[in-house]
C-alpha positions as a printed NumPy array, in Angstrom:
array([[ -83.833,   16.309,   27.069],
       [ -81.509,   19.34 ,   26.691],
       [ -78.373,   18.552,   23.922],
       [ -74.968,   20.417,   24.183],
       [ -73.028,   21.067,   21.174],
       [ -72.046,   23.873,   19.144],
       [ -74.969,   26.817,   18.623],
       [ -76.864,   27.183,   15.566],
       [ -75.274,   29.466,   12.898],
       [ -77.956,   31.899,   13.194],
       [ -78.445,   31.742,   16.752],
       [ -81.642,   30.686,   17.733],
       [ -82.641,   28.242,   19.848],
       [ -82.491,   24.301,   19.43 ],
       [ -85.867,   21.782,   18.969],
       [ -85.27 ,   19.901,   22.03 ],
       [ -83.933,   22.46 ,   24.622],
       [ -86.727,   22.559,   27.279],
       [ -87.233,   25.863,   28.756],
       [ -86.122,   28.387,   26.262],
       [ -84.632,   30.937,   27.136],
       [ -85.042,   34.515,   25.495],
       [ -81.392,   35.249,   25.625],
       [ -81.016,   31.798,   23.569],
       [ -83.69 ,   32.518,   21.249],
       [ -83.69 ,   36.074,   20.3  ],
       [ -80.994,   37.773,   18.776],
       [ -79.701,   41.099,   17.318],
       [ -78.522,   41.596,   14.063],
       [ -75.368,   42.703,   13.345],
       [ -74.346,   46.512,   13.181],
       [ -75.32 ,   48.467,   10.592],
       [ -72.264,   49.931,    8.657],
       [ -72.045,   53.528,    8.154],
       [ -69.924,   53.991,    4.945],
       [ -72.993,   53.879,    2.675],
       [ -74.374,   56.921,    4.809],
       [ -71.484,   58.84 ,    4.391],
       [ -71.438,   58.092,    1.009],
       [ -74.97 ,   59.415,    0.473],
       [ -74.489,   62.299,    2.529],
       [ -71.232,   63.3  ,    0.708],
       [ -73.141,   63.238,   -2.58 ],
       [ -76.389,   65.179,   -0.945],
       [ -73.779,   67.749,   -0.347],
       [ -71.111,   67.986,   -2.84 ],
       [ -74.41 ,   68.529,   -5.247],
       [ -75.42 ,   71.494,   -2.347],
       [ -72.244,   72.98 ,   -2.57 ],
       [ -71.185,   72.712,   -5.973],
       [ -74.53 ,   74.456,   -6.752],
       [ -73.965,   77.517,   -4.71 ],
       [ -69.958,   78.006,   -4.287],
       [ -68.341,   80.57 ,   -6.416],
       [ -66.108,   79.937,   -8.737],
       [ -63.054,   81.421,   -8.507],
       [ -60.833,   79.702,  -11.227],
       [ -63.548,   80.437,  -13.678],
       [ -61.118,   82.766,  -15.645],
       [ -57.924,   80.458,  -14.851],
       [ -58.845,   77.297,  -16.428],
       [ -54.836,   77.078,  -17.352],
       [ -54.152,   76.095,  -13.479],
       [ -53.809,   72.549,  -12.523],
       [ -55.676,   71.369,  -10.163],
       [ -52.968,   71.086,   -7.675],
       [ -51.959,   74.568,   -8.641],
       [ -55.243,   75.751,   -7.704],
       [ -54.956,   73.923,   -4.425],
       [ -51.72 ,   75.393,   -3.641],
       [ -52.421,   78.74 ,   -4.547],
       [ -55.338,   79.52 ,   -2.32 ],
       [ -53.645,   77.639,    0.787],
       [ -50.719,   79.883,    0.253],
       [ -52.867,   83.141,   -0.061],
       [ -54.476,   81.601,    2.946],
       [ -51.558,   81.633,    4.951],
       [ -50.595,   84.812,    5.131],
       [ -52.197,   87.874,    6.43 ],
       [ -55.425,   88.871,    4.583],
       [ -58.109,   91.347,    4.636],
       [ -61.567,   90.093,    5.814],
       [ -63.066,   90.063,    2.597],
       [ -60.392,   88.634,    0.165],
       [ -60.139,   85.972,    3.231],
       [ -63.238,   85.422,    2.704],
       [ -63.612,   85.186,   -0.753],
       [ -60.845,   82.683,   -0.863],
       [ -62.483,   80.478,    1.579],
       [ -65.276,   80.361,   -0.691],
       [ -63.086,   79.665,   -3.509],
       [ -61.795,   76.828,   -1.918],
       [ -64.91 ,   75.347,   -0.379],
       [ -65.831,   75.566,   -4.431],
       [ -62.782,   73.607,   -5.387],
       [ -63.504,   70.812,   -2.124],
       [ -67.367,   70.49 ,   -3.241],
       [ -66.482,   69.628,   -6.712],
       [ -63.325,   66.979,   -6.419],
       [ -61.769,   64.266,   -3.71 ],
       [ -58.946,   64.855,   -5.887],
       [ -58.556,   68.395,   -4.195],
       [ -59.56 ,   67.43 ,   -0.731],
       [ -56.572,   65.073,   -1.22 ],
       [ -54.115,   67.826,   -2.378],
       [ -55.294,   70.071,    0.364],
       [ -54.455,   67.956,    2.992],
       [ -51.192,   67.291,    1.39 ],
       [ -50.788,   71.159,    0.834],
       [ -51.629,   71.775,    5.388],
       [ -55.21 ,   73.493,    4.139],
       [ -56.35 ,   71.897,    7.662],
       [ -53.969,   73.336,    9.315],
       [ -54.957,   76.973,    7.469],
       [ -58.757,   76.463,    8.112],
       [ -58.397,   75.965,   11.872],
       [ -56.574,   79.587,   12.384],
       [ -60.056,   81.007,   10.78 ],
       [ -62.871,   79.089,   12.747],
       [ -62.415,   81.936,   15.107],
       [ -62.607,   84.819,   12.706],
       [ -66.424,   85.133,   13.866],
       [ -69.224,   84.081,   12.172],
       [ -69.064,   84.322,    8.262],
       [ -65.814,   83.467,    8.088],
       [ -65.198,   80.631,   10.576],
       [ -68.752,   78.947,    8.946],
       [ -66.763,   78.988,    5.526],
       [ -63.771,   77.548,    6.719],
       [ -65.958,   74.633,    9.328],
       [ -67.855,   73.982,    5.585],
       [ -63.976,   73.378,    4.265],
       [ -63.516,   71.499,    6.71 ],
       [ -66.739,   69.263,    6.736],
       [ -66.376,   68.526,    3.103],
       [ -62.516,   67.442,    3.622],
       [ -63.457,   64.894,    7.106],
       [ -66.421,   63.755,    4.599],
       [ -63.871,   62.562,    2.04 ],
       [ -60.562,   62.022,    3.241],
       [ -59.642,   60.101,    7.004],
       [ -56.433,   61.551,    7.183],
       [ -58.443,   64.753,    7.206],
       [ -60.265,   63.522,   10.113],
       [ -56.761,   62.292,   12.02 ],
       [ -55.144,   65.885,   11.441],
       [ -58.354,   68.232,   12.724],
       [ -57.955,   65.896,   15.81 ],
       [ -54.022,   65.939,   16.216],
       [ -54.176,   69.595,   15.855],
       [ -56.912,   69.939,   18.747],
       [ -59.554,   71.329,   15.983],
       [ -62.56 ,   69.333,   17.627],
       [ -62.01 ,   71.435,   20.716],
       [ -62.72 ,   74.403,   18.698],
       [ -65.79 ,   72.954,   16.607],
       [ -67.272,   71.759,   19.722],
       [ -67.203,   75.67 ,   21.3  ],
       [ -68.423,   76.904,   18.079],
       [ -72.08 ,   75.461,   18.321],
       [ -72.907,   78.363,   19.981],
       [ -76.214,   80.194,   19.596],
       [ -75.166,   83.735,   18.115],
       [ -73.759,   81.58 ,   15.639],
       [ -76.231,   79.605,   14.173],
       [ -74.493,   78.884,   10.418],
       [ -71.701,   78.467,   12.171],
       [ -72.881,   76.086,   14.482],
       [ -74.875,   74.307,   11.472],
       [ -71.473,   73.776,    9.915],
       [ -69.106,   72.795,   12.509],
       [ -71.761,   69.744,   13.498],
       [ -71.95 ,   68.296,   10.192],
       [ -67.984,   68.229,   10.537],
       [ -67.69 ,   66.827,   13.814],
       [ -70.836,   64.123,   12.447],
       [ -68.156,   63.005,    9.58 ],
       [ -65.397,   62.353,   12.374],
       [ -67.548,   60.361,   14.103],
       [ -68.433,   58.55 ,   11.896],
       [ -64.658,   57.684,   11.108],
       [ -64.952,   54.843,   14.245],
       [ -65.572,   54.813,   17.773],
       [ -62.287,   56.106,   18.721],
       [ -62.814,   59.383,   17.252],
       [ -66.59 ,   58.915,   18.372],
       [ -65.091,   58.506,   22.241],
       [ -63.154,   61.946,   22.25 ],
       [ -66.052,   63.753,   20.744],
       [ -68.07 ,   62.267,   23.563],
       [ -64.62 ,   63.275,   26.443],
       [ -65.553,   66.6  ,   25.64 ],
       [ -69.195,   66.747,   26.012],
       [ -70.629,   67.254,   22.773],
       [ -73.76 ,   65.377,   23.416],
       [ -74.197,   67.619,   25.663],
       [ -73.764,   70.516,   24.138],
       [ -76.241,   69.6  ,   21.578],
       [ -79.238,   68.631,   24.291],
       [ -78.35 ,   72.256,   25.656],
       [ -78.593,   73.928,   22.291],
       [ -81.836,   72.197,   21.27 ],
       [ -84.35 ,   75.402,   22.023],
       [ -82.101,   77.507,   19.761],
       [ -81.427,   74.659,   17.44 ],
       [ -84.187,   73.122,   16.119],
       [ -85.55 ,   77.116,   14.875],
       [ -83.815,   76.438,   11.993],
       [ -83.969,   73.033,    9.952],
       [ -80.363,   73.171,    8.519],
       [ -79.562,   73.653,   11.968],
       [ -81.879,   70.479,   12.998],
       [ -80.808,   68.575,   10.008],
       [ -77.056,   68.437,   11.142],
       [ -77.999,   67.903,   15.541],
       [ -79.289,   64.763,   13.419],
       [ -76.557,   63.777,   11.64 ],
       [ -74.272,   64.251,   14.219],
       [ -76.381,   62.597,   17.292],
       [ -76.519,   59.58 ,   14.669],
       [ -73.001,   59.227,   14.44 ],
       [ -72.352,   59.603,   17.92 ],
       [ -74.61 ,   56.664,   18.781],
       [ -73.223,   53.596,   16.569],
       [ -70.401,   51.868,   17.074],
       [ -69.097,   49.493,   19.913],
       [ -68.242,   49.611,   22.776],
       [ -71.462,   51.275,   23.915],
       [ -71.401,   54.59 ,   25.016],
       [ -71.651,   55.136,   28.979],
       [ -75.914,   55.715,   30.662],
       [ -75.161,   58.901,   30.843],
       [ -74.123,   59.613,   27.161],
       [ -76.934,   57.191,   26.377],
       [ -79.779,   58.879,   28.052],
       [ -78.588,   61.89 ,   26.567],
       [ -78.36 ,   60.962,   23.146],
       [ -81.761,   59.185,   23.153],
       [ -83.425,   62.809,   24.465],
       [ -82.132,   64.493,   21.285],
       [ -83.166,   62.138,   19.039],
       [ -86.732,   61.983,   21.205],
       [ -86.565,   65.651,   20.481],
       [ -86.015,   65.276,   16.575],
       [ -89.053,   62.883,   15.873],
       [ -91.357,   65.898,   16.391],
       [ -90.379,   67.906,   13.53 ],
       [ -91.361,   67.455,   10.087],
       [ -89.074,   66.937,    8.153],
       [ -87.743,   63.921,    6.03 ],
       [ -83.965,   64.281,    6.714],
       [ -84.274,   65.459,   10.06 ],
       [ -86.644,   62.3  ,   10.973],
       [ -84.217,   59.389,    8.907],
       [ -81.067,   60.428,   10.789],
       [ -83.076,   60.402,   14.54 ],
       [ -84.335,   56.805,   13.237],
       [ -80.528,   56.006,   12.621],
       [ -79.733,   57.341,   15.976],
       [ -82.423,   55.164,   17.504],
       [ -81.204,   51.909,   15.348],
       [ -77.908,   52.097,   16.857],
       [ -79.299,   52.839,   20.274],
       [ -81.725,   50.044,   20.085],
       [ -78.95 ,   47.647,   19.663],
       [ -77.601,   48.008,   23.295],
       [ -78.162,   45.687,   26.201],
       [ -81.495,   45.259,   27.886],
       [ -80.481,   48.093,   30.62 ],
       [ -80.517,   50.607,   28.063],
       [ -83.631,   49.031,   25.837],
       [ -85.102,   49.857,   28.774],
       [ -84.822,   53.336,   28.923],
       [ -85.89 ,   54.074,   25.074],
       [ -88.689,   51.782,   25.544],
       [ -89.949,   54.277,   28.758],
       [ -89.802,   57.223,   26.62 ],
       [ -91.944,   58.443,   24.243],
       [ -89.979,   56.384,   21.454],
       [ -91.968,   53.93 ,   20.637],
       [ -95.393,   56.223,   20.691],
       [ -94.106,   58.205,   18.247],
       [ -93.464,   55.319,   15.651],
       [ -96.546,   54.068,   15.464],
       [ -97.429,   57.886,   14.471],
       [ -94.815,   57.842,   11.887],
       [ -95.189,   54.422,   10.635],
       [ -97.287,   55.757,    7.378],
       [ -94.267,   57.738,    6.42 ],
       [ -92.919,   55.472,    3.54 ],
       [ -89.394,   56.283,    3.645],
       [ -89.073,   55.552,    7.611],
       [ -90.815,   52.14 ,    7.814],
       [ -87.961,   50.404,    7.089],
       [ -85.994,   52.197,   10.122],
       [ -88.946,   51.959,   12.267],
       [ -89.158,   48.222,   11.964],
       [ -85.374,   47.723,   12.32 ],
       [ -85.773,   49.433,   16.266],
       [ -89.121,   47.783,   16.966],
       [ -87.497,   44.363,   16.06 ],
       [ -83.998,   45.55 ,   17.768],
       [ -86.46 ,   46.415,   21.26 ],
       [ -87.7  ,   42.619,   21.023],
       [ -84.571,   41.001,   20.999],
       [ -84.534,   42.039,   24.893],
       [ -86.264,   39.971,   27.997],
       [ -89.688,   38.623,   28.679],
       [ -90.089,   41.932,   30.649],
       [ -89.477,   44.21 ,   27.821],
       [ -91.039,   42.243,   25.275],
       [ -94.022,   42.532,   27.615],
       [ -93.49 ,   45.99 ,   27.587],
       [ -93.352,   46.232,   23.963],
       [ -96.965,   44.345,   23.621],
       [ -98.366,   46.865,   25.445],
       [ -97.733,   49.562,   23.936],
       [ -99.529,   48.214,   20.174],
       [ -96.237,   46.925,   18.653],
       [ -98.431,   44.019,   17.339],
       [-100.569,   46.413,   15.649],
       [ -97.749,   48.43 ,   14.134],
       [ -96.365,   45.165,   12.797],
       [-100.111,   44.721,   11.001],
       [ -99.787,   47.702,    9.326],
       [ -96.133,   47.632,    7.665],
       [ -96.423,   43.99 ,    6.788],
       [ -98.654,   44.997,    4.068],
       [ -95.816,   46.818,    2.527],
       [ -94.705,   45.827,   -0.927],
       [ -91.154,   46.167,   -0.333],
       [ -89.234,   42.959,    0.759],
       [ -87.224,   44.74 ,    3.176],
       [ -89.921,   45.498,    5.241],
       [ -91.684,   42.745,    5.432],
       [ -88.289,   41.022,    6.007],
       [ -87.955,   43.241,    9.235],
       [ -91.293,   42.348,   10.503],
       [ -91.162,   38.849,   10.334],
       [ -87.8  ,   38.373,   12.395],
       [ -89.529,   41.148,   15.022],
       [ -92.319,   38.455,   15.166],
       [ -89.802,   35.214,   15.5  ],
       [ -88.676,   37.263,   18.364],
       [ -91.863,   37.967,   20.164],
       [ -92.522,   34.207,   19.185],
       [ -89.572,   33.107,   21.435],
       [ -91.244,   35.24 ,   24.413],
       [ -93.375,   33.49 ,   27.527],
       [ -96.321,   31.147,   26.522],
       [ -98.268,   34.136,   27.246],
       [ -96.97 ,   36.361,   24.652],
       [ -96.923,   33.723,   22.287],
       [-100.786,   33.428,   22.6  ],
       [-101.315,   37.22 ,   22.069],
       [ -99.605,   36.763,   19.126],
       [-101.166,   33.703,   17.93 ],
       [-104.905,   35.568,   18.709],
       [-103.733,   38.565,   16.766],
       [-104.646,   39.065,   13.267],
       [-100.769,   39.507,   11.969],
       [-100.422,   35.846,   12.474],
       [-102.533,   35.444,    9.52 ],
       [ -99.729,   37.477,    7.67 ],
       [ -97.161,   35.551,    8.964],
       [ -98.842,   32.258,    7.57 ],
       [ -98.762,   34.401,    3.829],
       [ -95.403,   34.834,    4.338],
       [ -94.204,   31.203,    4.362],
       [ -94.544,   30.965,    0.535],
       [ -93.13 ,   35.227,    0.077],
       [ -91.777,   35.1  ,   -3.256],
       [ -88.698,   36.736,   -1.165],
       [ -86.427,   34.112,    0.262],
       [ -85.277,   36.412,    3.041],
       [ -89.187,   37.091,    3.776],
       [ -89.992,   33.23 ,    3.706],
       [ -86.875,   32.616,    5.958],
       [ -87.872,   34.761,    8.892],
       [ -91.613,   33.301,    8.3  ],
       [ -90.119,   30.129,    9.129],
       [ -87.884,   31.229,   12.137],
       [ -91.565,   32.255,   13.867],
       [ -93.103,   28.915,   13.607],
       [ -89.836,   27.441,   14.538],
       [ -90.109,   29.345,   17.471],
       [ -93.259,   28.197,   18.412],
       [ -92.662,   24.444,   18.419],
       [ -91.099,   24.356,   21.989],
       [ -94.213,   25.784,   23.329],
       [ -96.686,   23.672,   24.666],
       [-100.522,   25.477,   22.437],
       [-102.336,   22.987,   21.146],
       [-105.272,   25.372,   20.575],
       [-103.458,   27.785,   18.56 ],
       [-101.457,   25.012,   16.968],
       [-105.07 ,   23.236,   16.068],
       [-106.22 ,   27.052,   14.414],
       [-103.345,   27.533,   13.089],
       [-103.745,   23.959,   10.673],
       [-107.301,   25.21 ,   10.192],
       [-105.894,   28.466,    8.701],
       [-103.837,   26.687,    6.438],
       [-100.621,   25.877,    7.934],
       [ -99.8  ,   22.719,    6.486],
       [-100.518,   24.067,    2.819],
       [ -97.965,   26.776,    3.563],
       [ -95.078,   24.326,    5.121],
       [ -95.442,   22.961,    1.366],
       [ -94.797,   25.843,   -0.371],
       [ -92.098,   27.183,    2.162],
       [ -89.959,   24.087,    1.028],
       [ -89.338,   25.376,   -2.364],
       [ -86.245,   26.754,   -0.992],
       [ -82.664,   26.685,   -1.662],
       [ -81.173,   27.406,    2.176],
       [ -80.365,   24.069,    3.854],
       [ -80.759,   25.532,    7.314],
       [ -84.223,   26.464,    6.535],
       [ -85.268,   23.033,    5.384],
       [ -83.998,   21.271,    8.467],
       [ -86.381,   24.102,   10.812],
       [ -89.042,   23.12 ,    8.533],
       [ -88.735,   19.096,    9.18 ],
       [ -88.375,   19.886,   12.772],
       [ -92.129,   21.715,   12.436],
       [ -92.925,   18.724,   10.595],
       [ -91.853,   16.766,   13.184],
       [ -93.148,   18.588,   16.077],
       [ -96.437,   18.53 ,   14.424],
       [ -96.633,   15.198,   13.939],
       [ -95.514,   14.085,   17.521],
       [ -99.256,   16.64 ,   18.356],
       [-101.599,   14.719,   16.39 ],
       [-103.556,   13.121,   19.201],
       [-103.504,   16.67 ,   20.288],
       [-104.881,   18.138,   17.618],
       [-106.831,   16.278,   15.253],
       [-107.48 ,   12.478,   14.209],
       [-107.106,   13.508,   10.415],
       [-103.245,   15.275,   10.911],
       [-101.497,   12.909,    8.974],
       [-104.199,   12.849,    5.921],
       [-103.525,   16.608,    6.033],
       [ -99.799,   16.249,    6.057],
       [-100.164,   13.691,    2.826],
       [-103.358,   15.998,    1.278],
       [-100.723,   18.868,    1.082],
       [ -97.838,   16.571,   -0.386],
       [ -95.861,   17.034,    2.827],
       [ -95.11 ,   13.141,    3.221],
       [ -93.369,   13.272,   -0.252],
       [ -91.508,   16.485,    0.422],
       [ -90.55 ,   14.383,    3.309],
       [ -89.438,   11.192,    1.567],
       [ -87.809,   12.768,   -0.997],
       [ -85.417,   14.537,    1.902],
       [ -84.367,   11.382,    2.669],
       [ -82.018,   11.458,   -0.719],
       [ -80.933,   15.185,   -0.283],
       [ -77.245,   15.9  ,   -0.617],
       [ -77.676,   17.158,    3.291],
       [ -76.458,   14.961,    5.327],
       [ -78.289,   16.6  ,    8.226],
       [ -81.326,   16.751,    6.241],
       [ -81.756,   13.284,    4.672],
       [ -81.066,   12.166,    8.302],
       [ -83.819,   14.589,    9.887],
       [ -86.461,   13.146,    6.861],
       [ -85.162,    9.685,    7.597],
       [ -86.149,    9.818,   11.381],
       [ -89.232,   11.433,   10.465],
       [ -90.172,    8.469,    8.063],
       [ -89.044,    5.957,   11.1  ],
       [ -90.978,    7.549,   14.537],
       [ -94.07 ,    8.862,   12.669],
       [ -94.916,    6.103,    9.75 ],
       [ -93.178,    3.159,   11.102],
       [ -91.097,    2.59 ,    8.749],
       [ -87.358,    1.803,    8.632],
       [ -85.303,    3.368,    6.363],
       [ -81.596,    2.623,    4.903],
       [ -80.126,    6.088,    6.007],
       [ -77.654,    8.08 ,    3.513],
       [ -76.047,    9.008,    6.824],
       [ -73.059,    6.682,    7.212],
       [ -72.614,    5.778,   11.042],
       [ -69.178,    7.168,   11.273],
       [ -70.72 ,   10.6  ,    9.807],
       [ -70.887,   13.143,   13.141],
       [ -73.82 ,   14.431,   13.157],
       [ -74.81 ,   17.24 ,   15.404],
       [ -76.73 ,   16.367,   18.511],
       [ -79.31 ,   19.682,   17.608],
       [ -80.184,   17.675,   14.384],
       [ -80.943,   14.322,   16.053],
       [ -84.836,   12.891,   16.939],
       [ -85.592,   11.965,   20.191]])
């Protein structure tokens, strides 16, 4: 009997619903932020720069800050020989690496304004004054609002060019930091074809890894956010970051993975397309690399949350045996990530289910109901949750062989209400199978001290769960309780028996 009512917090799918749906079960998780990035990436850098900019205050301590500021913008502005212009671009590049403080006082001071008259001075100059500018958009948004009032991203955008390489290099880690500002500065970026501009400079670009480290950075900037990008941009942007996951290199490889996070959060149509490519071969060849599991299993999981079809799609290409690999990671995380990708595949066709069931990471997924992580125990639970609306009373027989029941025990020793009520539903589901499975169920359930995790439910503070342990007590032991549940309490129709 199918219940209306209000959906689940987290989204999945109701005990009694019959015929779930994937739409209903699965879900995506929310969008990843990109502040900590930029935060990390500002750091990376102002420790680059500060390293190898030149002083040029070393023998003017006496200046204030804003002095300093002030003084090189107004040297700036007016006409200058190549190489004091030069040298003062360096200066102040020095004086943005090491302070926000200064980025602040430069924008106050117009230094955007004087770094966009030298982006054309060719290319040692207008890379010092794109590196200005990249540490300024890194630091300060109002940076990032004035180089696009004052039509700067035009320029950037024609200076990835390929007799300018540092240039180039420069100007995209610039226009990466606007991106990343929102989706509105992300949009014009994409109205003038940047994407595109990158896909065409990938032969020339990826010679040089600085070069290949910013296409990444960039490409991964241009891809988050919502509303999606068009299936043009989106084919494009998932080529260059196809592209990127054959290099070696660590930086390079995290910032395509980002790319491919964002892009593997988009409707099925587009899942579609990055599961065709050569996306999903390549992770499982990268999936040893420690620092990109966690990235890896955050797309794998994303490309489940899809339709039977490309869940289907996703089994046959090994994700299953992926999954067996990083669940043996020590990091919480990880394991985290893996579990919910497996709660997804577990809301699939009965088919799917049973090539999961048959496949060695179930045994994993049993481990994981009593993780000493409550996240990792959570997302155990959500895949066995999952399972009850299917109709396996094989599996469910090998799975209480395996030790099921002995796990449901220890996965109760938690603290999150909403994971105690899916666990009395398994109970319950369970329970309702015994003449399906075996004779001896309930001496199981009562071997494993199940029945009194059960009773004592019936006293929690939980309205919802003292009921659900109540009803439990009633259907499956015959027994009428005096509920805690008073009858005027409204209780909601995905927590009541049937």
């Amino acid at each position: 009997m199918e219940h209306s009512g209000p959906k689940w917090q987290d989204k999945r799918k109701g005990l009694f619903m019959k015929l779930p749906s994937a739409s209903y079960f699965k879900f995506k998780r929310d969008e990843f932020t990109v502040q900590l990035r930029r935060s990390k990436r500002l750091e990376y850098f102002s420790k680059k720069r500060a390293n190898i900019a030149v002083n040029y205050f070393e023998e003017k301590d006496c200046l204030s800050l804003q002095e300093k500021v002030k003084k090189l913008n107004t040297a700036l502005s007016t006409k200058q020989p190549f190489n004091t212009a030069l040298e003062n671009l360096s200066s102040l590049k020095c004086l943005f690496s090491e302070n926000k403080e200064a980025i602040a006082e430069g924008v106050k001071q117009g230094c955007v304004e004087t770094l966009g008259y030298y982006l054309e001075w060719g290319e040692q100059v207008g890379s010092e004054a794109a590196w200005c500018l990249c540490n300024m958009v890194s630091s300060d948004k109002a940076a990032s609002e004035l180089v696009t009032q004052l039509g700067l991203v035009e320029v950037l955008v024609k200076l990835v060019r390929e007799d300018m390489p540092v240039c180039s290099e420069h100007s995209l880690w610039t226009l990466g930091n606007i991106a990343g500002e929102g989706t509105g500065y992300r949009d014009i970026l994409l109205n003038l074809k940047l994407h595109q501009k990158i896909h065409q400079s990938l032969d020339w670009g990826l010679k040089t890894i600085n070069l290949a480290r910013a296409i990444g950075f960039c490409v991964s900037n241009l891809a988050r956010g919502k509303p999606c990008v068009t299936s043009e941009e989106y084919l494009v942007l998932l080529s260059i970051a196809e592209r990127l996951l054959s290099l070696n290199d660590q930086y390079t490889l995290k910032d395509s993975l980002w790319c491919l996070c964002f892009l593997s959060d988009y409707p099925d149509s587009y899942i579609q397309e990055l599961i065709k490519s050569s996306v999903i071969e390549q992770l499982h060849k990268l999936r040893n690399f420690q620092e990109l599991k966690l990235s890896i299993s955050r797309i794998l999981g994303n490309c489940c949350t899809g339709n039977d079809i490309l869940t289907e799609n996703m089994l046959s290409k090994g994700i299953l045996d992926t999954y067996k690999e990083l669940v043996k990671e020590q990091e919480p995380c990880i394991r985290k990530e893996v579990m919910w990708g497996l709660s997804n595949i577990m809301a699939g066709t009965e088919s799917q289910v049973k090539r999961l069931l048959n496949h060695p990471v179930i045994e994993d997924a049993l481990l994981a109901l009593s993780d000493s992580n409550l996240k990792v125990r959570k997302e155990a639970c959500f895949i066995f949750h999952n399972l009850i609306v299917h109709d396996c009373p094989e599996e469910l027989t090998s799975l209480v062989a395996k030790g099921l029941l002995a796990r449901l025990s220890e996965a109760f020793n938690t603290y999150d209400e909403s994971v105690v009520v899916k666990l009395l539903e398994i109970c319950n589901v369970l329970l309702g199978s015994a003449e399906d499975l075996e004779e001896d169920l309930i001496e199981s359930f009562e071997e494993n001290g199940l029945i009194d995790i059960i009773e004592k439910m019936q006293t929690h503070k939980n309205p919802a769960v003292s009921y659900q342990a109540a009803k439990i007590i009633e259907i499956h032991f015959g027994i009428e309780e005096t509920y805690l549940v008073s009858p005027s309490l409204q209780v909601p129709q995905y927590f009541v028996l049937t």
